Coordinates of C-alpha atoms in Angstrom, one line a residue:
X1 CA 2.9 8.5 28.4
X2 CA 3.8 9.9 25.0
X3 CA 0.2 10.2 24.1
X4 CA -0.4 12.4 26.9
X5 CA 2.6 14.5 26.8
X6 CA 1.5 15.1 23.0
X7 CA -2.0 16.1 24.3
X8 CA -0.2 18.5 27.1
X9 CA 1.9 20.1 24.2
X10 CA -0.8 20.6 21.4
X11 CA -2.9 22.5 24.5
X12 CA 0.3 24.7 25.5
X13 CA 0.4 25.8 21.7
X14 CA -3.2 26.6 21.3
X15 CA -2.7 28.8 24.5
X16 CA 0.7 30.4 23.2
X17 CA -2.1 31.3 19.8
X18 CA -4.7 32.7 21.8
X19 CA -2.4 34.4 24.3
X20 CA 0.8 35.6 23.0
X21 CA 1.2 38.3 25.6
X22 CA 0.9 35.8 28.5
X23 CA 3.3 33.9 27.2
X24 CA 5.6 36.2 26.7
X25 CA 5.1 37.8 29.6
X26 CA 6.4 34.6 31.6
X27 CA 9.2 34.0 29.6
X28 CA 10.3 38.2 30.5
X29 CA 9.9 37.9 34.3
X30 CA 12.7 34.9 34.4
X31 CA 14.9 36.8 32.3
X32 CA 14.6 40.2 34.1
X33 CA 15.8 37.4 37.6
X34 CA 18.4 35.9 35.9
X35 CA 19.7 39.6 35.1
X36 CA 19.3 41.2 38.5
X37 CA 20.9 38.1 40.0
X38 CA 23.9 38.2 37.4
X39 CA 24.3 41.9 37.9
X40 CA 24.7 41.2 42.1
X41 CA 27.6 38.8 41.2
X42 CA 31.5 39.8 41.7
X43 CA 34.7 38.3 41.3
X44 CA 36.2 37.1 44.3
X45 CA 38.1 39.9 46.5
X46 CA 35.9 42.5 44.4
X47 CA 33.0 44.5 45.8
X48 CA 29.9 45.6 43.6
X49 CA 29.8 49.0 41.9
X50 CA 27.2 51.4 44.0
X51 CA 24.9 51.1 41.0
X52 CA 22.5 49.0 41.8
X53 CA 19.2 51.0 40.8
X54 CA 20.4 52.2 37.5
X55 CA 21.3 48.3 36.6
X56 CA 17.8 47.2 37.5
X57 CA 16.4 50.2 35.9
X58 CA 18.5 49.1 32.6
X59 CA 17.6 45.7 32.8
X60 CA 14.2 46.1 33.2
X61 CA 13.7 48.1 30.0
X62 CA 15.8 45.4 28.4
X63 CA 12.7 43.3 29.2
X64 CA 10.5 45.3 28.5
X65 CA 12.0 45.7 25.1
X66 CA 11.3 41.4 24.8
X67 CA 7.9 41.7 25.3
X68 CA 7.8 43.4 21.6
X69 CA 10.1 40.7 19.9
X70 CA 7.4 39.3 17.9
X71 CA 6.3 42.2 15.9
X72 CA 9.7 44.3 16.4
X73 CA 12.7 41.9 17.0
X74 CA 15.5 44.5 15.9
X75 CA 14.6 47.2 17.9
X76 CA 14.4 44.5 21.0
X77 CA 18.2 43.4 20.0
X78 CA 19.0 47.2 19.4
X79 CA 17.5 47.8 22.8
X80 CA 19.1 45.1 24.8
X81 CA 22.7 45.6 23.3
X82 CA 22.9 48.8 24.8
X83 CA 21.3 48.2 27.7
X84 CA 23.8 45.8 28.0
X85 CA 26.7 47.8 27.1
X86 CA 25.8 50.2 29.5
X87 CA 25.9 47.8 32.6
X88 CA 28.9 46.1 31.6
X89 CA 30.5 50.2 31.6
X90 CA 28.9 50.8 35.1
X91 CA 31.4 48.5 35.9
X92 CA 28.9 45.0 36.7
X93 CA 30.8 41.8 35.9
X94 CA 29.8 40.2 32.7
X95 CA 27.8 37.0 32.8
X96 CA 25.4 34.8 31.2
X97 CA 23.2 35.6 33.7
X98 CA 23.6 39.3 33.1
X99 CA 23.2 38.5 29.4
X100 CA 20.1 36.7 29.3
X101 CA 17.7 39.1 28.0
X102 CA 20.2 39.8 24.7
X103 CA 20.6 36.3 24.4
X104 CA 17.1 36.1 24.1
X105 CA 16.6 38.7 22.1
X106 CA 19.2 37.4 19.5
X107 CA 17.3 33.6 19.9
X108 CA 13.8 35.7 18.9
X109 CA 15.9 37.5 16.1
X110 CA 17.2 34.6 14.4
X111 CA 13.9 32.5 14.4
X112 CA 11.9 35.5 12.7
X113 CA 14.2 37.3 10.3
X114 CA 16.2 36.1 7.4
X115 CA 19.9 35.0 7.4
X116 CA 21.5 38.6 6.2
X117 CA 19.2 40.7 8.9
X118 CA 20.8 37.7 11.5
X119 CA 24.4 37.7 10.6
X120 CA 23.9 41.9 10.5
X121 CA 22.5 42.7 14.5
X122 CA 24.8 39.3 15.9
X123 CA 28.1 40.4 14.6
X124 CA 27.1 44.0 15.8
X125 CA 25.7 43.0 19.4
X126 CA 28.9 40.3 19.7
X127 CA 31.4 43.0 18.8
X128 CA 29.8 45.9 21.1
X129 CA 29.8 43.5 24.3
X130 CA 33.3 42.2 23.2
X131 CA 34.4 45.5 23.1
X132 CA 32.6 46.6 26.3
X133 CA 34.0 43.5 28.0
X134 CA 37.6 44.4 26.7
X135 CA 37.4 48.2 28.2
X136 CA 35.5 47.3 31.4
X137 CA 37.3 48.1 34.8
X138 CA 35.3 44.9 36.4
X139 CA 37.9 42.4 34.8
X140 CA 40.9 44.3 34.5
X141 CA 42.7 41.0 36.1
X142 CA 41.8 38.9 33.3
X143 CA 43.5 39.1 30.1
X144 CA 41.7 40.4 27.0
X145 CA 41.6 36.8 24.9
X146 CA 39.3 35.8 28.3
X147 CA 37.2 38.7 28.1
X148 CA 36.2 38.2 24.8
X149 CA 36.1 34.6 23.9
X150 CA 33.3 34.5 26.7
X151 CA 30.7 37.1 25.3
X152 CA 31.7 35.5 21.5
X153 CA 30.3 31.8 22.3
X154 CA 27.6 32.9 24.8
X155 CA 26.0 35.2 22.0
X156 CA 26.6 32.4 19.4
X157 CA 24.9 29.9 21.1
X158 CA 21.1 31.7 21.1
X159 CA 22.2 32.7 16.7
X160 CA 22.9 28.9 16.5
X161 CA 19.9 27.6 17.7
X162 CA 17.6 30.0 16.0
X163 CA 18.6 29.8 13.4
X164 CA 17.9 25.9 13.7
X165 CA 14.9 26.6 15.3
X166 CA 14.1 28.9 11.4
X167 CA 15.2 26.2 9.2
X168 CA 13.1 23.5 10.9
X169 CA 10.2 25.6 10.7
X170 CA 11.1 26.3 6.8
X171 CA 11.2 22.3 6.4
X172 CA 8.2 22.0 8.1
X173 CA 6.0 24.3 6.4
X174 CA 8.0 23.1 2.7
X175 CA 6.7 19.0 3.9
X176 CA 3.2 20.1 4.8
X177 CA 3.1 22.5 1.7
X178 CA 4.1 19.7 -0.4
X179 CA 1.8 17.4 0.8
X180 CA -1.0 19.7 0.6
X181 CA 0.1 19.5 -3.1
X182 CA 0.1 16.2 -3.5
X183 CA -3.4 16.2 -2.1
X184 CA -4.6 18.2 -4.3
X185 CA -3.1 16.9 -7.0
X186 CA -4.7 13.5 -6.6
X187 CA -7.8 14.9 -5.6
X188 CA -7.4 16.4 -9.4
X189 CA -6.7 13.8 -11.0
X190 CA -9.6 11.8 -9.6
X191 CA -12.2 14.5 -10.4
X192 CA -10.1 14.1 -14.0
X193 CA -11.2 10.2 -14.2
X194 CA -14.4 11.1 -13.0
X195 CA -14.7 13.5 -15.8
X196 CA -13.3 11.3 -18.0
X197 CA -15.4 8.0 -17.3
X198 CA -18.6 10.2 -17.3
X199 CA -17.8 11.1 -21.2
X200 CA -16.9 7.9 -22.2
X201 CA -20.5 6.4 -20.7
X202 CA -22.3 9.5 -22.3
X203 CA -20.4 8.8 -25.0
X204 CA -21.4 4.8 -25.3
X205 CA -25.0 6.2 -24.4
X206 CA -25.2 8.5 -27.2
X207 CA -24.1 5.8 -29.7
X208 CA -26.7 2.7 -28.7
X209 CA -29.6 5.3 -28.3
X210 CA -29.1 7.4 -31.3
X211 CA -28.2 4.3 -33.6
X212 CA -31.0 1.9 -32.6
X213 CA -34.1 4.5 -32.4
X214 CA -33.0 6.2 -35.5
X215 CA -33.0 2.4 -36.8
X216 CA -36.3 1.5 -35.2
X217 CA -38.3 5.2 -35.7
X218 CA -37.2 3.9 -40.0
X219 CA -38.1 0.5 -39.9
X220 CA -41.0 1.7 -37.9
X221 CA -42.0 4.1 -40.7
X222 CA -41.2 1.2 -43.1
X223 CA -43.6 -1.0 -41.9
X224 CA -46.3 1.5 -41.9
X225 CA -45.5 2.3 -45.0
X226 CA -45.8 -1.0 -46.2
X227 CA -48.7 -2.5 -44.3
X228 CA -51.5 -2.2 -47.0
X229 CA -49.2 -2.6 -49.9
X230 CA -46.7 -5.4 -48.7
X231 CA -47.9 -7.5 -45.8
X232 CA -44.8 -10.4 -46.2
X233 CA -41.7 -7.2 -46.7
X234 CA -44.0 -5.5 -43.3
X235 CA -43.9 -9.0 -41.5
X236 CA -40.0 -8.8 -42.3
X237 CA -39.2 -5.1 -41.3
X238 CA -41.3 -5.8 -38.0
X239 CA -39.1 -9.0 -37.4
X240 CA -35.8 -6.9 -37.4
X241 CA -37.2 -4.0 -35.1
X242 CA -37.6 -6.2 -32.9
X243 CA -34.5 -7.5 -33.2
X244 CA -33.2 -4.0 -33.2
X245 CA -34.8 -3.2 -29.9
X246 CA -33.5 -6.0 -28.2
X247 CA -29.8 -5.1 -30.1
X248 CA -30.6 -1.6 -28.1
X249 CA -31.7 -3.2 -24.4
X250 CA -28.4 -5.7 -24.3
X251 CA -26.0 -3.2 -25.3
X252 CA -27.7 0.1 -23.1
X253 CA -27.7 -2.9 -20.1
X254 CA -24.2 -3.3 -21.2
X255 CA -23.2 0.2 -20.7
X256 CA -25.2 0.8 -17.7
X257 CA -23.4 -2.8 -16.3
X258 CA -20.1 0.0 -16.1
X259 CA -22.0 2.2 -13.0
X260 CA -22.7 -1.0 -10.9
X261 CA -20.8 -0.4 -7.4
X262 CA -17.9 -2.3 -7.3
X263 CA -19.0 -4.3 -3.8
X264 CA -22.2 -5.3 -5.9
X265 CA -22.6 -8.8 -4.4
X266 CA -24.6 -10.5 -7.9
X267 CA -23.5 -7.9 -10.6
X268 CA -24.3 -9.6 -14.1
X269 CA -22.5 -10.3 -17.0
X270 CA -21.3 -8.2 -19.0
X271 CA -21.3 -8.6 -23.1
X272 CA -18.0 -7.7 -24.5
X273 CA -17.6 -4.8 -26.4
X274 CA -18.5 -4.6 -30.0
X275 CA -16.0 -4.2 -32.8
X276 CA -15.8 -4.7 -36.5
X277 CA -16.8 -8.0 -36.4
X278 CA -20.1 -7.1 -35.9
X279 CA -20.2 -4.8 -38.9
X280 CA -22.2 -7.1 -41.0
X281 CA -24.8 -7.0 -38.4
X282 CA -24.9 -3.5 -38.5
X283 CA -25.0 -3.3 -42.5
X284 CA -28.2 -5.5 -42.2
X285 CA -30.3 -3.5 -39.5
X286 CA -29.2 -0.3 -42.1
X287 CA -30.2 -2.1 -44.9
X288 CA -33.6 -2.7 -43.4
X289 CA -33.9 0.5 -42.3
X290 CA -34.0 1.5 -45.8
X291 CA -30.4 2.0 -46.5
X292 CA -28.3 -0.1 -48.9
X293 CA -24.5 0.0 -47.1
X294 CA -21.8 -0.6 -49.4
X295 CA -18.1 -2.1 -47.6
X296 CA -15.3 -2.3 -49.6
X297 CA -12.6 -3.6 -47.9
X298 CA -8.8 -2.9 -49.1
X299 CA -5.2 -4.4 -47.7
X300 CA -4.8 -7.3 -45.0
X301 CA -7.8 -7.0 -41.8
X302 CA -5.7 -7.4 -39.1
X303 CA -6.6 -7.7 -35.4
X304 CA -6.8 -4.5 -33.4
X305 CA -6.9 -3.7 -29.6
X306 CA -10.1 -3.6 -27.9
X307 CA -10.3 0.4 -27.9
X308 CA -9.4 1.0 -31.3
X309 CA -11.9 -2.0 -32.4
X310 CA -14.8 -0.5 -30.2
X311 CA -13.8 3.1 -31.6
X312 CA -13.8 2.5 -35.4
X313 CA -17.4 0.5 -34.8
X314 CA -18.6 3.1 -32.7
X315 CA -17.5 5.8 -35.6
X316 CA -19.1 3.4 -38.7
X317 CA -22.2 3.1 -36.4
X318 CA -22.8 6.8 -35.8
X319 CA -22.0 7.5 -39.6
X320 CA -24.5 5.5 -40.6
X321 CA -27.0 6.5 -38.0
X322 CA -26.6 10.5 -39.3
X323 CA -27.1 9.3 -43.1
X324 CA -30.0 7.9 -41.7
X325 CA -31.0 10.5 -39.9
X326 CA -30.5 13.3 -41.5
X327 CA -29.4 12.7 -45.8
X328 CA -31.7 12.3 -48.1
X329 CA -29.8 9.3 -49.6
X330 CA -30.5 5.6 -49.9
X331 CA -27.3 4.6 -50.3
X332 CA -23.7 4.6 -48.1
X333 CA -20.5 3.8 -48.5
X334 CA -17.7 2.2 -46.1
X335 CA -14.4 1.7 -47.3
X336 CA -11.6 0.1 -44.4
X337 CA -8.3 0.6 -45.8
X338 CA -5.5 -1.2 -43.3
X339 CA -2.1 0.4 -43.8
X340 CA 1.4 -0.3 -42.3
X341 CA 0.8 1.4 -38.9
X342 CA -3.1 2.5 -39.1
X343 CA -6.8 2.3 -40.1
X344 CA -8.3 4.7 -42.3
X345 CA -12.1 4.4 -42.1
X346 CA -14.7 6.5 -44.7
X347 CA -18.2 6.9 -44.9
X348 CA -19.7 8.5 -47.3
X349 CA -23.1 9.1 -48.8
X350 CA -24.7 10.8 -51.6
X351 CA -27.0 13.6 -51.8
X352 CA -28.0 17.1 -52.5
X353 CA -24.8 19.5 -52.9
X354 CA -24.5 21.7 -49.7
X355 CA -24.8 24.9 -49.3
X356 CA -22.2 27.3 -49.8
X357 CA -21.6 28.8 -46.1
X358 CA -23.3 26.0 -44.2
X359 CA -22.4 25.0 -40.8
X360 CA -22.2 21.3 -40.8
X361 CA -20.3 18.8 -38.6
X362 CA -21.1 20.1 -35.1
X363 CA -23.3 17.9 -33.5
X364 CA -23.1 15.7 -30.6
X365 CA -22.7 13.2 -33.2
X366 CA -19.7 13.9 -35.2
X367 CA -18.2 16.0 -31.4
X368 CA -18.3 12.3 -30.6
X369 CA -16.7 10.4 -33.1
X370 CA -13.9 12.9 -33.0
X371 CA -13.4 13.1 -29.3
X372 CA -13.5 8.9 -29.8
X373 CA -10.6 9.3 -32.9
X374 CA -8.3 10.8 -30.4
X375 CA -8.7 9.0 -27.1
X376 CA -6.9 6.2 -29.0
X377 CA -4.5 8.9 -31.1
X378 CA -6.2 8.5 -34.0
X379 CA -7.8 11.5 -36.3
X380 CA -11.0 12.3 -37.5
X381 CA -12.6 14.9 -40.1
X382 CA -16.0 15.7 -41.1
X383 CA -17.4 17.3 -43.9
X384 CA -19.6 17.6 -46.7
X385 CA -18.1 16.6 -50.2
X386 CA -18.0 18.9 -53.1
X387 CA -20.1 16.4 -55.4
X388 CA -22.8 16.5 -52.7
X389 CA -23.2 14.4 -49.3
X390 CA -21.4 14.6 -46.7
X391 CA -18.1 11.9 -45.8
X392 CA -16.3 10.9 -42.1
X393 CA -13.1 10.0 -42.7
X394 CA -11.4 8.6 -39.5
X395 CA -7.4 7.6 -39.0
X396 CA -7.1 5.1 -36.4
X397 CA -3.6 3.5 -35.2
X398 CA -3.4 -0.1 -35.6
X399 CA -1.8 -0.1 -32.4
X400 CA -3.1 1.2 -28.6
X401 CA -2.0 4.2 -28.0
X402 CA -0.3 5.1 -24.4
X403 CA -3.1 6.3 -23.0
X404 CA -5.6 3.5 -24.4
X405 CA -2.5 1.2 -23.0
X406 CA -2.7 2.7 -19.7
X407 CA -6.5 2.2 -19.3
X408 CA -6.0 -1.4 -20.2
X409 CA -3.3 -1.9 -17.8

C-alpha cells in the first residue's frame, strides 16, 4: 500500500516539474470558490451588501494574482491584501473562506522567501485586515478584541506552516548536500589509495628490475670479459647470474602476487618482504658484479617494523644499483648507525669530482628512495660529495610511523 502511494506521489511531482501552470491553475480555481462562497455568507438577521459583482471581480484578480506566486510572491501578497481590504470595506463579512486566496498567498510567501521578507508582508497583511475588520460596518455587533483575534490566527496559521514547510526543505537539501559530500569524499579517498598502492608497486617494480639487470647486464659483461682469460672466476660469475635472475623472478612474482583479485580461488604464496637481514646477500651479488661493498655497522641493531625494514633495504639496494650503474668506482660504502629513536643509513662511493653546476639526484631512482624515506617519516638526501662521488644519506625512525601504523592495521 505504501509502495504504491510512494509510486502515486513521485509521479504527481514529476507532473508539478513539467507543468507548473496546471498545477497551479487547479490549486487557483478552489480558492477563487471558497472566496465567492465566503463572500455570499452573512451573519444571522443581516442581509448581503448589493455588491456582488465588484467582490467577484476583486476576488478573481486576487487569483489571478496566485497564479504568479512562484516567480513573484510579494506582489501576489501585495495584491491579495488589498483585494481583501477592499471587500471586507464593501461591507462582506470576514471569513476564512473569504480569506483563502491571502492565506495562500502568505503560505506561498513563506515557503520561498527568507524569514525578514516573511515577518515584513505578514505583520503588514495581518495588521491591514485587523484594521479593516475593526472599521467594517459588517460586524459592528461584535466587539473589536473578536474582530481581530480572528483575522490574527487565521493569517498565522498559513506563516506557520511555511515557514515549516522552508525549514524542512532547508534540512533536506543540507542531508542530501552532506551526503553528496560524503560521497565524494570517499570516492576521493579511494582514488587516493588507488594512487597510492599504484606507486608503491611501481615503486617495488622499479627496485627488483633496476637492481637485478644492472647486476646481471655486470656480471654478464664480467663473464665475457673473462671467458678466454679466466674460465674457473667465468664458471663463478655465471653461477651467481643465475642466481641473480632467479633472486629477480621470486621477488617480481612477489610484487606482482599484490595485484592478484582478492576472490582468487588458488592465489600462491607470497615470500615475505625483504629487510636488512638480507643485506649480506645483497653485498655478495654487488661484489660479483664487480663491486667490493664495504658495511660498517655502529651502535646496537635493533629490530624494526616491517616498513621501515623493507624501506632502508629498498634504499641500500637502489644505492648500490646507481654506483653500479652509473660511478666509475669499484668500491662502496654502507655505514648503519642505530640511534635512540632512528636509523641513519649512508652510502657512499668514490669517484671523479663533479662538476661544478651539475644536476644530479633526479632520477626515478633517488625520486624513489626519497618518496620511500617519507612514507615511513623518515628523511632522505642525495648528493655528490665535495672529495668526489656521490653519497645517500637516509634517516629512518626506529619506530612506524602513523601512517606506516595505519597500513598495518
Amino acid at each position: 500500500m505504501s509502495i504504491g502511494l510512494e509510486r502515486y506521489t513521485d509521479r504527481l511531482e514529476v507532473f508539478a516539474d513539467r507543468h507548473p501552470f496546471l498545477v497551479d491553475l487547479a490549486l487557483v480555481l478552489p480558492l477563487m470558490g471558497s472566496a465567492v462562497l465566503g463572500a455570499s455568507l452573512t451573519l444571522p438577521g443581516t442581509d448581503p451588501p448589493d455588491q456582488d459583482k465588484t467582490a467577484v471581480v476583486l476576488m478573481g484578480v486576487a487569483c489571478l494574482a496566485l497564479l504568479k506566486h512562484r516567480s513573484h510572491p510579494r506582489t501576489a501578497v501585495a495584491v491579495n491584501t488589498v483585494c481583501a481590504v477592499l471587500v471586507i470595506a464593501l461591507g462582506y463579512l470576514l471569513t476564512p473562506l473569504l480569506l483563502a486566496p491571502v492565506m495562500a498567498a502568505l503560505y506561498w510567501l513563506a515557503t520561498q522567501a527568507d524569514r525578514g521578507t516573511t515577518r515584513v508582508y505578514g505583520v503588514t497583511t495581518m495588521v491591514a485586515l485587523m484594521l479593516a475588520a475593526a472599521f467594517s460596518d459588517s460586524m459592528d455587533h461584535l466587539s473589536l478584541l473578536l474582530r481581530t483575534i480572528g483575522p490574527l490566527f487565521w493569517l498565522m496559521l498559513p506563516l506557520a506552516a511555511g515557514t515549516m514547510t522552508r525549514l524542512r526543505r532547508a534540512y533536506l537539501q543540507a542531508a542530501q548536500a552532506r551526503a553528496e559530500h560524503a560521497e565524494r569524499t570517499r570516492e576521493e579517498e579511494a582514488r587516493l589509495r588507488v594512487t597510492e598502492e599504484r606507486m608503491r608497486i611501481a615503486r617495488e617494480l622499479h627496485d627488483v628490475v633496476a637492481h637485478h639487470l644492472a647486476l646481471a647486464n655486470a656480471q654478464a659483461g664480467t663473464a665475457a670479459h673473462l671467458a678466454l682469460t679466466s674460465p674457473q672466476q667465468t664458471k663463478a660469475i655465471l653461477t651467481d647470474l643465475t642466481g641473480t635472475t632467479s633472486s629477480a623472478l621470486r621477488e617480481l612474482k612477489a610484487t606482482l602476487g599484490l595485484l592478484r583479485r582478492s576472490d582468487d580461488p588458488t592465489p600462491s604464496p607470497l615470500d615475505p618482504s625483504p629487510g636488512l637481514a638480507r643485506l649480506p646477500e645483497l653485498v655478495t651479488a654487488c661484489e660479483s658484479a664487480g663491486l667490493a661493498v664495504r658495511v660498517t655497522t655502529r651502535g646496537e641493531p635493533r629490530p624494526l617494523s616491517p616498513g621501515v625494514d623493507l624501506t632502508a633495504f629498498r634504499i641500500v639496494q637502489e644505492a648500490l644499483t646507481n654506483v653500479a650503474k652509473h660511478a666509475a668506482a669499484e668500491t662502496a660504502r654502507i655505514e648503519l648507525d642505530y640511534g635512540s629513536s632512528q636509523l641513519l643509513i649512508t652510502i657512499s662511493n668514490d669517484g671523479p669530482p663533479a662538476v661544478p653546476g651539475a644536476v644530479t639526484g633526479r632520477g626515478f631512482g633517488v625520486m624513489g628512495m626519497r618518496e620511500r624515506a617519507h612514507s615511513v617519516g623518515g628523511e632522505l638526501r642525495a648528493g655528490p660529495r665535495s672529495a668526489g662521488g656521490f653519497e645517500v644519506t637516509a634517516m629512518l625512525p626506529l619506530q612506524p610511523s602513523a601512517d606506516e601504523a595505519d597500513r598495518t592495521a
